[in-house]
Amino acid sequence: MLLQNERSEIVRFGRKMLAARLTSGTGGNLSIFDRNEGLVAISPSGIEYEDMTPDDVPVVDGAGKLVEGTRKPSSELGFHLALYRQRPDIRAVVHTHSVYATTMACLHWEIPAVHYLVAFSGQKVPLAPYATFGSEELAARVAETIGGYNAVLLANHGLVTVGPNLATAFAVAEEIELVAQIYYQAKCIGTPVIVPEGEMDRVIGKFATYGQKG
Ligand SMILES: [Zn+2]
């Protein structure tokens, strides 16, 4: 079986995405890119995360052609591939419809550095202009907007995060959802104070060596 470990990871993190309430039903999608093999494992379209097995996870090449599996790839395969082309440093993409991040996206707001955890994305979480789900236009808008950030809001749609592995891209999605909720709540009762750019640079630097790394 091609990309056996990666396909198991897609199943495992799909269930985590539901448990963490980052999505509901069959919404959202995840992928891992094996850059050595040039192959992408991506969650299938319309299969419940609880029922999904590694066999259900299709494997496609860099052009999106099905290489192994019987299921149809996620309808958002286009922006996953566009992100892998745009960002040679990433190997995983997570897409959610998490409620607070999506609330910001429906207001066409970016998320500023309202909390230092925004550093999981960068200086902010930018917003990609609206385009129909699953369209080539959406893939182009997402790839144009990502820059060096690790998260992008999709107008009237949701959130996309990237990382060097699936665990990191997933952590970015969790932290940005938390920050979006805090931003919402702070806005409800006052005017949030934004962390200055220089301090965010310091935090981004500290994140590079945080935890068990190095
Ligand atoms: Zn979506």
JSON list of C-alpha atoms and ligand atoms in Angstrom, two decimals:
[
{"chain": "A", "resi": 1, "resn": "MET", "atom": "CA", "xyz": [0.00, 0.00, 0.00]},
{"chain": "A", "resi": 2, "resn": "LEU", "atom": "CA", "xyz": [1.41, 3.40, -0.99]},
{"chain": "A", "resi": 3, "resn": "LEU", "atom": "CA", "xyz": [1.89, 5.97, 1.81]},
{"chain": "A", "resi": 4, "resn": "GLN", "atom": "CA", "xyz": [0.50, 3.59, 4.45]},
{"chain": "A", "resi": 5, "resn": "ASN", "atom": "CA", "xyz": [1.69, 5.66, 7.42]},
{"chain": "A", "resi": 6, "resn": "GLU", "atom": "CA", "xyz": [0.47, 8.92, 5.89]},
{"chain": "A", "resi": 7, "resn": "ARG", "atom": "CA", "xyz": [-2.96, 7.43, 5.15]},
{"chain": "A", "resi": 8, "resn": "SER", "atom": "CA", "xyz": [-3.24, 6.22, 8.76]},
{"chain": "A", "resi": 9, "resn": "GLU", "atom": "CA", "xyz": [-2.28, 9.71, 9.94]},
{"chain": "A", "resi": 10, "resn": "ILE", "atom": "CA", "xyz": [-5.05, 11.24, 7.82]},
{"chain": "A", "resi": 11, "resn": "VAL", "atom": "CA", "xyz": [-7.58, 8.91, 9.50]},
{"chain": "A", "resi": 12, "resn": "ARG", "atom": "CA", "xyz": [-6.22, 9.61, 13.00]},
{"chain": "A", "resi": 13, "resn": "PHE", "atom": "CA", "xyz": [-6.17, 13.39, 12.61]},
{"chain": "A", "resi": 14, "resn": "GLY", "atom": "CA", "xyz": [-9.57, 13.40, 10.89]},
{"chain": "A", "resi": 15, "resn": "ARG", "atom": "CA", "xyz": [-11.02, 11.92, 14.10]},
{"chain": "A", "resi": 16, "resn": "LYS", "atom": "CA", "xyz": [-9.03, 14.40, 16.19]},
{"chain": "A", "resi": 17, "resn": "MET", "atom": "CA", "xyz": [-10.45, 17.23, 14.07]},
{"chain": "A", "resi": 18, "resn": "LEU", "atom": "CA", "xyz": [-13.99, 16.09, 14.95]},
{"chain": "A", "resi": 19, "resn": "ALA", "atom": "CA", "xyz": [-13.14, 15.50, 18.64]},
{"chain": "A", "resi": 20, "resn": "ALA", "atom": "CA", "xyz": [-11.55, 18.97, 18.88]},
{"chain": "A", "resi": 21, "resn": "ARG", "atom": "CA", "xyz": [-14.73, 20.39, 17.31]},
{"chain": "A", "resi": 22, "resn": "LEU", "atom": "CA", "xyz": [-12.78, 21.99, 14.48]},
{"chain": "A", "resi": 23, "resn": "THR", "atom": "CA", "xyz": [-15.32, 20.62, 12.02]},
{"chain": "A", "resi": 24, "resn": "SER", "atom": "CA", "xyz": [-18.60, 18.71, 11.90]},
{"chain": "A", "resi": 25, "resn": "GLY", "atom": "CA", "xyz": [-19.96, 15.91, 9.74]},
{"chain": "A", "resi": 26, "resn": "THR", "atom": "CA", "xyz": [-17.76, 15.31, 6.70]},
{"chain": "A", "resi": 27, "resn": "GLY", "atom": "CA", "xyz": [-16.59, 18.95, 6.55]},
{"chain": "A", "resi": 28, "resn": "GLY", "atom": "CA", "xyz": [-12.97, 19.99, 6.36]},
{"chain": "A", "resi": 29, "resn": "ASN", "atom": "CA", "xyz": [-10.10, 17.99, 4.87]},
{"chain": "A", "resi": 30, "resn": "LEU", "atom": "CA", "xyz": [-6.45, 17.07, 5.45]},
{"chain": "A", "resi": 31, "resn": "SER", "atom": "CA", "xyz": [-3.48, 16.02, 3.34]},
{"chain": "A", "resi": 32, "resn": "ILE", "atom": "CA", "xyz": [0.16, 14.99, 3.59]},
{"chain": "A", "resi": 33, "resn": "PHE", "atom": "CA", "xyz": [2.67, 15.44, 0.74]},
{"chain": "A", "resi": 34, "resn": "ASP", "atom": "CA", "xyz": [5.54, 12.95, 0.44]},
{"chain": "A", "resi": 35, "resn": "ARG", "atom": "CA", "xyz": [7.93, 15.18, -1.50]},
{"chain": "A", "resi": 36, "resn": "ASN", "atom": "CA", "xyz": [10.38, 12.33, -2.16]},
{"chain": "A", "resi": 37, "resn": "GLU", "atom": "CA", "xyz": [7.73, 10.20, -3.85]},
{"chain": "A", "resi": 38, "resn": "GLY", "atom": "CA", "xyz": [5.83, 13.18, -5.28]},
{"chain": "A", "resi": 39, "resn": "LEU", "atom": "CA", "xyz": [2.60, 11.73, -3.85]},
{"chain": "A", "resi": 40, "resn": "VAL", "atom": "CA", "xyz": [-0.19, 13.25, -1.77]},
{"chain": "A", "resi": 41, "resn": "ALA", "atom": "CA", "xyz": [-2.49, 11.37, 0.64]},
{"chain": "A", "resi": 42, "resn": "ILE", "atom": "CA", "xyz": [-5.71, 13.38, 1.04]},
{"chain": "A", "resi": 43, "resn": "SER", "atom": "CA", "xyz": [-8.95, 12.76, 2.91]},
{"chain": "A", "resi": 44, "resn": "PRO", "atom": "CA", "xyz": [-11.72, 11.37, 0.67]},
{"chain": "A", "resi": 45, "resn": "SER", "atom": "CA", "xyz": [-14.81, 13.34, -0.30]},
{"chain": "A", "resi": 46, "resn": "GLY", "atom": "CA", "xyz": [-17.94, 12.80, 1.81]},
{"chain": "A", "resi": 47, "resn": "ILE", "atom": "CA", "xyz": [-16.85, 9.92, 4.10]},
{"chain": "A", "resi": 48, "resn": "GLU", "atom": "CA", "xyz": [-17.53, 10.17, 7.85]},
{"chain": "A", "resi": 49, "resn": "TYR", "atom": "CA", "xyz": [-14.28, 10.47, 9.82]},
{"chain": "A", "resi": 50, "resn": "GLU", "atom": "CA", "xyz": [-15.46, 7.77, 12.30]},
{"chain": "A", "resi": 51, "resn": "ASP", "atom": "CA", "xyz": [-15.96, 5.27, 9.48]},
{"chain": "A", "resi": 52, "resn": "MET", "atom": "CA", "xyz": [-12.81, 6.11, 7.51]},
{"chain": "A", "resi": 53, "resn": "THR", "atom": "CA", "xyz": [-9.98, 3.56, 7.17]},
{"chain": "A", "resi": 54, "resn": "PRO", "atom": "CA", "xyz": [-6.55, 4.05, 5.52]},
{"chain": "A", "resi": 55, "resn": "ASP", "atom": "CA", "xyz": [-7.93, 2.22, 2.43]},
{"chain": "A", "resi": 56, "resn": "ASP", "atom": "CA", "xyz": [-10.47, 5.03, 2.01]},
{"chain": "A", "resi": 57, "resn": "VAL", "atom": "CA", "xyz": [-7.71, 7.65, 1.73]},
{"chain": "A", "resi": 58, "resn": "PRO", "atom": "CA", "xyz": [-6.84, 8.27, -1.93]},
{"chain": "A", "resi": 59, "resn": "VAL", "atom": "CA", "xyz": [-3.28, 8.89, -3.11]},
{"chain": "A", "resi": 60, "resn": "VAL", "atom": "CA", "xyz": [-2.77, 11.34, -5.99]},
{"chain": "A", "resi": 61, "resn": "ASP", "atom": "CA", "xyz": [0.28, 12.70, -7.81]},
{"chain": "A", "resi": 62, "resn": "GLY", "atom": "CA", "xyz": [1.34, 16.34, -7.86]},
{"chain": "A", "resi": 63, "resn": "ALA", "atom": "CA", "xyz": [-1.03, 17.02, -10.76]},
{"chain": "A", "resi": 64, "resn": "GLY", "atom": "CA", "xyz": [-3.99, 15.54, -8.85]},
{"chain": "A", "resi": 65, "resn": "LYS", "atom": "CA", "xyz": [-4.21, 12.28, -10.83]},
{"chain": "A", "resi": 66, "resn": "LEU", "atom": "CA", "xyz": [-5.43, 9.31, -8.77]},
{"chain": "A", "resi": 67, "resn": "VAL", "atom": "CA", "xyz": [-2.56, 6.85, -8.20]},
{"chain": "A", "resi": 68, "resn": "GLU", "atom": "CA", "xyz": [-4.09, 4.50, -5.60]},
{"chain": "A", "resi": 69, "resn": "GLY", "atom": "CA", "xyz": [-7.44, 4.13, -3.85]},
{"chain": "A", "resi": 70, "resn": "THR", "atom": "CA", "xyz": [-11.08, 3.77, -4.86]},
{"chain": "A", "resi": 71, "resn": "ARG", "atom": "CA", "xyz": [-12.49, 6.90, -3.22]},
{"chain": "A", "resi": 72, "resn": "LYS", "atom": "CA", "xyz": [-12.81, 10.34, -4.76]},
{"chain": "A", "resi": 73, "resn": "PRO", "atom": "CA", "xyz": [-10.35, 12.86, -3.26]},
{"chain": "A", "resi": 74, "resn": "SER", "atom": "CA", "xyz": [-11.64, 15.84, -1.26]},
{"chain": "A", "resi": 75, "resn": "SER", "atom": "CA", "xyz": [-13.29, 18.53, -3.38]},
{"chain": "A", "resi": 76, "resn": "GLU", "atom": "CA", "xyz": [-10.60, 20.94, -2.14]},
{"chain": "A", "resi": 77, "resn": "LEU", "atom": "CA", "xyz": [-7.70, 18.92, -3.62]},
{"chain": "A", "resi": 78, "resn": "GLY", "atom": "CA", "xyz": [-6.99, 21.99, -5.81]},
{"chain": "A", "resi": 79, "resn": "PHE", "atom": "CA", "xyz": [-5.92, 24.30, -3.01]},
{"chain": "A", "resi": 80, "resn": "HIS", "atom": "CA", "xyz": [-3.95, 21.57, -1.23]},
{"chain": "A", "resi": 81, "resn": "LEU", "atom": "CA", "xyz": [-1.87, 21.06, -4.41]},
{"chain": "A", "resi": 82, "resn": "ALA", "atom": "CA", "xyz": [-1.60, 24.82, -5.04]},
{"chain": "A", "resi": 83, "resn": "LEU", "atom": "CA", "xyz": [-0.21, 25.29, -1.51]},
{"chain": "A", "resi": 84, "resn": "TYR", "atom": "CA", "xyz": [2.37, 22.52, -1.99]},
{"chain": "A", "resi": 85, "resn": "ARG", "atom": "CA", "xyz": [3.52, 24.21, -5.21]},
{"chain": "A", "resi": 86, "resn": "GLN", "atom": "CA", "xyz": [3.61, 27.63, -3.56]},
{"chain": "A", "resi": 87, "resn": "ARG", "atom": "CA", "xyz": [5.42, 26.59, -0.36]},
{"chain": "A", "resi": 88, "resn": "PRO", "atom": "CA", "xyz": [8.34, 24.15, -0.75]},
{"chain": "A", "resi": 89, "resn": "ASP", "atom": "CA", "xyz": [8.76, 24.11, 3.06]},
{"chain": "A", "resi": 90, "resn": "ILE", "atom": "CA", "xyz": [5.40, 22.46, 3.85]},
{"chain": "A", "resi": 91, "resn": "ARG", "atom": "CA", "xyz": [4.31, 18.81, 3.87]},
{"chain": "A", "resi": 92, "resn": "ALA", "atom": "CA", "xyz": [0.80, 18.99, 5.33]},
{"chain": "A", "resi": 93, "resn": "VAL", "atom": "CA", "xyz": [-2.40, 21.02, 4.89]},
{"chain": "A", "resi": 94, "resn": "VAL", "atom": "CA", "xyz": [-5.45, 21.13, 7.19]},
{"chain": "A", "resi": 95, "resn": "HIS", "atom": "CA", "xyz": [-8.75, 22.79, 6.27]},
{"chain": "A", "resi": 96, "resn": "THR", "atom": "CA", "xyz": [-11.52, 23.36, 8.83]},
{"chain": "A", "resi": 97, "resn": "HIS", "atom": "CA", "xyz": [-14.83, 25.18, 9.18]},
{"chain": "A", "resi": 98, "resn": "SER", "atom": "CA", "xyz": [-14.15, 25.87, 12.87]},
{"chain": "A", "resi": 99, "resn": "VAL", "atom": "CA", "xyz": [-16.78, 28.25, 14.18]},
{"chain": "A", "resi": 100, "resn": "TYR", "atom": "CA", "xyz": [-14.85, 31.28, 15.44]},
{"chain": "A", "resi": 101, "resn": "ALA", "atom": "CA", "xyz": [-12.25, 31.40, 12.68]},
{"chain": "A", "resi": 102, "resn": "THR", "atom": "CA", "xyz": [-15.09, 31.07, 10.16]},
{"chain": "A", "resi": 103, "resn": "THR", "atom": "CA", "xyz": [-16.98, 33.88, 11.93]},
{"chain": "A", "resi": 104, "resn": "MET", "atom": "CA", "xyz": [-13.99, 36.18, 11.23]},
{"chain": "A", "resi": 105, "resn": "ALA", "atom": "CA", "xyz": [-13.90, 34.92, 7.63]},
{"chain": "A", "resi": 106, "resn": "CYS", "atom": "CA", "xyz": [-17.61, 35.78, 7.21]},
{"chain": "A", "resi": 107, "resn": "LEU", "atom": "CA", "xyz": [-16.88, 39.33, 8.37]},
{"chain": "A", "resi": 108, "resn": "HIS", "atom": "CA", "xyz": [-13.97, 39.47, 5.88]},
{"chain": "A", "resi": 109, "resn": "TRP", "atom": "CA", "xyz": [-11.67, 40.29, 8.80]},
{"chain": "A", "resi": 110, "resn": "GLU", "atom": "CA", "xyz": [-8.07, 39.24, 9.17]},
{"chain": "A", "resi": 111, "resn": "ILE", "atom": "CA", "xyz": [-6.99, 38.13, 12.65]},
{"chain": "A", "resi": 112, "resn": "PRO", "atom": "CA", "xyz": [-4.39, 40.57, 13.99]},
{"chain": "A", "resi": 113, "resn": "ALA", "atom": "CA", "xyz": [-1.87, 39.78, 16.74]},
{"chain": "A", "resi": 114, "resn": "VAL", "atom": "CA", "xyz": [-4.55, 39.98, 19.44]},
{"chain": "A", "resi": 115, "resn": "HIS", "atom": "CA", "xyz": [-2.74, 37.22, 21.41]},
{"chain": "A", "resi": 116, "resn": "TYR", "atom": "CA", "xyz": [0.84, 36.00, 21.09]},
{"chain": "A", "resi": 117, "resn": "LEU", "atom": "CA", "xyz": [-0.42, 32.61, 19.85]},
{"chain": "A", "resi": 118, "resn": "VAL", "atom": "CA", "xyz": [-1.18, 34.29, 16.51]},
{"chain": "A", "resi": 119, "resn": "ALA", "atom": "CA", "xyz": [2.56, 33.59, 15.98]},
{"chain": "A", "resi": 120, "resn": "PHE", "atom": "CA", "xyz": [1.48, 30.04, 15.03]},
{"chain": "A", "resi": 121, "resn": "SER", "atom": "CA", "xyz": [0.45, 31.76, 11.78]},
{"chain": "A", "resi": 122, "resn": "GLY", "atom": "CA", "xyz": [2.90, 34.69, 11.75]},
{"chain": "A", "resi": 123, "resn": "GLN", "atom": "CA", "xyz": [2.26, 38.40, 12.38]},
{"chain": "A", "resi": 124, "resn": "LYS", "atom": "CA", "xyz": [-1.45, 37.85, 11.59]},
{"chain": "A", "resi": 125, "resn": "VAL", "atom": "CA", "xyz": [-3.85, 35.47, 9.87]},
{"chain": "A", "resi": 126, "resn": "PRO", "atom": "CA", "xyz": [-4.52, 36.93, 6.40]},
{"chain": "A", "resi": 127, "resn": "LEU", "atom": "CA", "xyz": [-7.83, 36.60, 4.50]},
{"chain": "A", "resi": 128, "resn": "ALA", "atom": "CA", "xyz": [-8.18, 35.13, 1.00]},
{"chain": "A", "resi": 129, "resn": "PRO", "atom": "CA", "xyz": [-10.96, 36.76, -1.09]},
{"chain": "A", "resi": 130, "resn": "TYR", "atom": "CA", "xyz": [-14.14, 34.73, -1.64]},
{"chain": "A", "resi": 131, "resn": "ALA", "atom": "CA", "xyz": [-14.32, 32.12, -4.40]},
{"chain": "A", "resi": 132, "resn": "THR", "atom": "CA", "xyz": [-16.62, 29.10, -4.82]},
{"chain": "A", "resi": 133, "resn": "PHE", "atom": "CA", "xyz": [-15.60, 26.01, -2.81]},
{"chain": "A", "resi": 134, "resn": "GLY", "atom": "CA", "xyz": [-13.67, 23.44, -4.83]},
{"chain": "A", "resi": 135, "resn": "SER", "atom": "CA", "xyz": [-12.91, 25.94, -7.64]},
{"chain": "A", "resi": 136, "resn": "GLU", "atom": "CA", "xyz": [-9.59, 26.67, -9.36]},
{"chain": "A", "resi": 137, "resn": "GLU", "atom": "CA", "xyz": [-10.19, 30.31, -8.49]},
{"chain": "A", "resi": 138, "resn": "LEU", "atom": "CA", "xyz": [-10.28, 29.44, -4.77]},
{"chain": "A", "resi": 139, "resn": "ALA", "atom": "CA", "xyz": [-7.01, 27.48, -5.13]},
{"chain": "A", "resi": 140, "resn": "ALA", "atom": "CA", "xyz": [-5.41, 30.53, -6.81]},
{"chain": "A", "resi": 141, "resn": "ARG", "atom": "CA", "xyz": [-6.70, 32.96, -4.13]},
{"chain": "A", "resi": 142, "resn": "VAL", "atom": "CA", "xyz": [-5.41, 30.75, -1.29]},
{"chain": "A", "resi": 143, "resn": "ALA", "atom": "CA", "xyz": [-1.97, 30.31, -2.90]},
{"chain": "A", "resi": 144, "resn": "GLU", "atom": "CA", "xyz": [-1.71, 34.08, -3.54]},
{"chain": "A", "resi": 145, "resn": "THR", "atom": "CA", "xyz": [-2.60, 34.92, 0.05]},
{"chain": "A", "resi": 146, "resn": "ILE", "atom": "CA", "xyz": [-0.51, 32.42, 2.05]},
{"chain": "A", "resi": 147, "resn": "GLY", "atom": "CA", "xyz": [2.87, 34.22, 1.62]},
{"chain": "A", "resi": 148, "resn": "GLY", "atom": "CA", "xyz": [5.03, 33.10, 4.53]},
{"chain": "A", "resi": 149, "resn": "TYR", "atom": "CA", "xyz": [2.06, 32.64, 6.90]},
{"chain": "A", "resi": 150, "resn": "ASN", "atom": "CA", "xyz": [0.98, 29.24, 8.24]},
{"chain": "A", "resi": 151, "resn": "ALA", "atom": "CA", "xyz": [-2.75, 30.04, 8.23]},
{"chain": "A", "resi": 152, "resn": "VAL", "atom": "CA", "xyz": [-5.23, 31.73, 5.88]},
{"chain": "A", "resi": 153, "resn": "LEU", "atom": "CA", "xyz": [-8.89, 32.57, 6.41]},
{"chain": "A", "resi": 154, "resn": "LEU", "atom": "CA", "xyz": [-11.12, 31.84, 3.40]},
{"chain": "A", "resi": 155, "resn": "ALA", "atom": "CA", "xyz": [-13.82, 34.51, 3.05]},
{"chain": "A", "resi": 156, "resn": "ASN", "atom": "CA", "xyz": [-17.32, 33.15, 3.85]},
{"chain": "A", "resi": 157, "resn": "HIS", "atom": "CA", "xyz": [-15.87, 29.66, 4.18]},
{"chain": "A", "resi": 158, "resn": "GLY", "atom": "CA", "xyz": [-13.28, 28.67, 6.81]},
{"chain": "A", "resi": 159, "resn": "LEU", "atom": "CA", "xyz": [-9.62, 28.26, 7.67]},
{"chain": "A", "resi": 160, "resn": "VAL", "atom": "CA", "xyz": [-6.60, 26.62, 6.01]},
{"chain": "A", "resi": 161, "resn": "THR", "atom": "CA", "xyz": [-3.36, 25.86, 7.86]},
{"chain": "A", "resi": 162, "resn": "VAL", "atom": "CA", "xyz": [-0.03, 24.42, 6.72]},
{"chain": "A", "resi": 163, "resn": "GLY", "atom": "CA", "xyz": [3.03, 22.90, 8.37]},
{"chain": "A", "resi": 164, "resn": "PRO", "atom": "CA", "xyz": [6.13, 20.74, 7.96]},
{"chain": "A", "resi": 165, "resn": "ASN", "atom": "CA", "xyz": [4.03, 17.78, 9.19]},
{"chain": "A", "resi": 166, "resn": "LEU", "atom": "CA", "xyz": [0.36, 17.03, 9.92]},
{"chain": "A", "resi": 167, "resn": "ALA", "atom": "CA", "xyz": [0.69, 17.38, 13.72]},
{"chain": "A", "resi": 168, "resn": "THR", "atom": "CA", "xyz": [2.03, 20.94, 13.31]},
{"chain": "A", "resi": 169, "resn": "ALA", "atom": "CA", "xyz": [-0.57, 22.00, 10.71]},
{"chain": "A", "resi": 170, "resn": "PHE", "atom": "CA", "xyz": [-3.25, 20.59, 13.04]},
{"chain": "A", "resi": 171, "resn": "ALA", "atom": "CA", "xyz": [-1.82, 22.49, 16.04]},
{"chain": "A", "resi": 172, "resn": "VAL", "atom": "CA", "xyz": [-1.93, 25.72, 14.01]},
{"chain": "A", "resi": 173, "resn": "ALA", "atom": "CA", "xyz": [-5.64, 25.09, 13.26]},
{"chain": "A", "resi": 174, "resn": "GLU", "atom": "CA", "xyz": [-6.37, 24.49, 16.97]},
{"chain": "A", "resi": 175, "resn": "GLU", "atom": "CA", "xyz": [-4.47, 27.56, 18.18]},
{"chain": "A", "resi": 176, "resn": "ILE", "atom": "CA", "xyz": [-5.91, 29.90, 15.53]},
{"chain": "A", "resi": 177, "resn": "GLU", "atom": "CA", "xyz": [-9.43, 28.76, 16.42]},
{"chain": "A", "resi": 178, "resn": "LEU", "atom": "CA", "xyz": [-8.69, 29.55, 20.10]},
{"chain": "A", "resi": 179, "resn": "VAL", "atom": "CA", "xyz": [-7.34, 32.98, 19.17]},
{"chain": "A", "resi": 180, "resn": "ALA", "atom": "CA", "xyz": [-10.38, 33.67, 16.95]},
{"chain": "A", "resi": 181, "resn": "GLN", "atom": "CA", "xyz": [-12.67, 32.90, 19.90]},
{"chain": "A", "resi": 182, "resn": "ILE", "atom": "CA", "xyz": [-10.66, 35.19, 22.18]},
{"chain": "A", "resi": 183, "resn": "TYR", "atom": "CA", "xyz": [-10.72, 37.95, 19.54]},
{"chain": "A", "resi": 184, "resn": "TYR", "atom": "CA", "xyz": [-14.49, 37.59, 19.19]},
{"chain": "A", "resi": 185, "resn": "GLN", "atom": "CA", "xyz": [-15.02, 37.74, 22.95]},
{"chain": "A", "resi": 186, "resn": "ALA", "atom": "CA", "xyz": [-12.64, 40.67, 23.44]},
{"chain": "A", "resi": 187, "resn": "LYS", "atom": "CA", "xyz": [-14.44, 42.57, 20.65]},
{"chain": "A", "resi": 188, "resn": "CYS", "atom": "CA", "xyz": [-17.79, 41.90, 22.36]},
{"chain": "A", "resi": 189, "resn": "ILE", "atom": "CA", "xyz": [-16.87, 43.85, 25.50]},
{"chain": "A", "resi": 190, "resn": "GLY", "atom": "CA", "xyz": [-14.12, 46.25, 24.45]},
{"chain": "A", "resi": 191, "resn": "THR", "atom": "CA", "xyz": [-11.28, 47.08, 22.11]},
{"chain": "A", "resi": 192, "resn": "PRO", "atom": "CA", "xyz": [-8.57, 44.40, 22.01]},
{"chain": "A", "resi": 193, "resn": "VAL", "atom": "CA", "xyz": [-4.98, 45.63, 22.40]},
{"chain": "A", "resi": 194, "resn": "ILE", "atom": "CA", "xyz": [-2.79, 44.32, 19.58]},
{"chain": "A", "resi": 195, "resn": "VAL", "atom": "CA", "xyz": [0.69, 42.92, 20.36]},
{"chain": "A", "resi": 196, "resn": "PRO", "atom": "CA", "xyz": [3.34, 45.16, 18.68]},
{"chain": "A", "resi": 197, "resn": "GLU", "atom": "CA", "xyz": [5.14, 43.83, 15.59]},
{"chain": "A", "resi": 198, "resn": "GLY", "atom": "CA", "xyz": [8.57, 43.77, 17.29]},
{"chain": "A", "resi": 199, "resn": "GLU", "atom": "CA", "xyz": [7.23, 41.67, 20.15]},
{"chain": "A", "resi": 200, "resn": "MET", "atom": "CA", "xyz": [5.55, 39.28, 17.70]},
{"chain": "A", "resi": 201, "resn": "ASP", "atom": "CA", "xyz": [8.92, 38.90, 15.92]},
{"chain": "A", "resi": 202, "resn": "ARG", "atom": "CA", "xyz": [10.43, 37.93, 19.28]},
{"chain": "A", "resi": 203, "resn": "VAL", "atom": "CA", "xyz": [7.64, 35.37, 19.89]},
{"chain": "A", "resi": 204, "resn": "ILE", "atom": "CA", "xyz": [8.00, 33.92, 16.38]},
{"chain": "A", "resi": 205, "resn": "GLY", "atom": "CA", "xyz": [11.74, 33.54, 17.09]},
{"chain": "A", "resi": 206, "resn": "LYS", "atom": "CA", "xyz": [11.06, 31.79, 20.41]},
{"chain": "A", "resi": 207, "resn": "PHE", "atom": "CA", "xyz": [8.56, 29.42, 18.73]},
{"chain": "A", "resi": 208, "resn": "ALA", "atom": "CA", "xyz": [11.37, 28.18, 16.48]},
{"chain": "A", "resi": 209, "resn": "THR", "atom": "CA", "xyz": [13.15, 26.67, 19.50]},
{"chain": "A", "resi": 210, "resn": "TYR", "atom": "CA", "xyz": [10.15, 25.94, 21.77]},
{"chain": "A", "resi": 211, "resn": "GLY", "atom": "CA", "xyz": [9.35, 22.51, 23.24]},
{"chain": "A", "resi": 212, "resn": "GLN", "atom": "CA", "xyz": [11.41, 19.41, 22.40]},
{"chain": "A", "resi": 213, "resn": "LYS", "atom": "CA", "xyz": [12.88, 20.81, 19.19]},
{"chain": "A", "resi": 214, "resn": "GLY", "atom": "CA", "xyz": [16.63, 21.38, 18.88]},
{"chain": "B", "resi": 1, "resn": "ZN", "atom": "ZN", "xyz": [-14.40, 23.93, 3.21]}
]
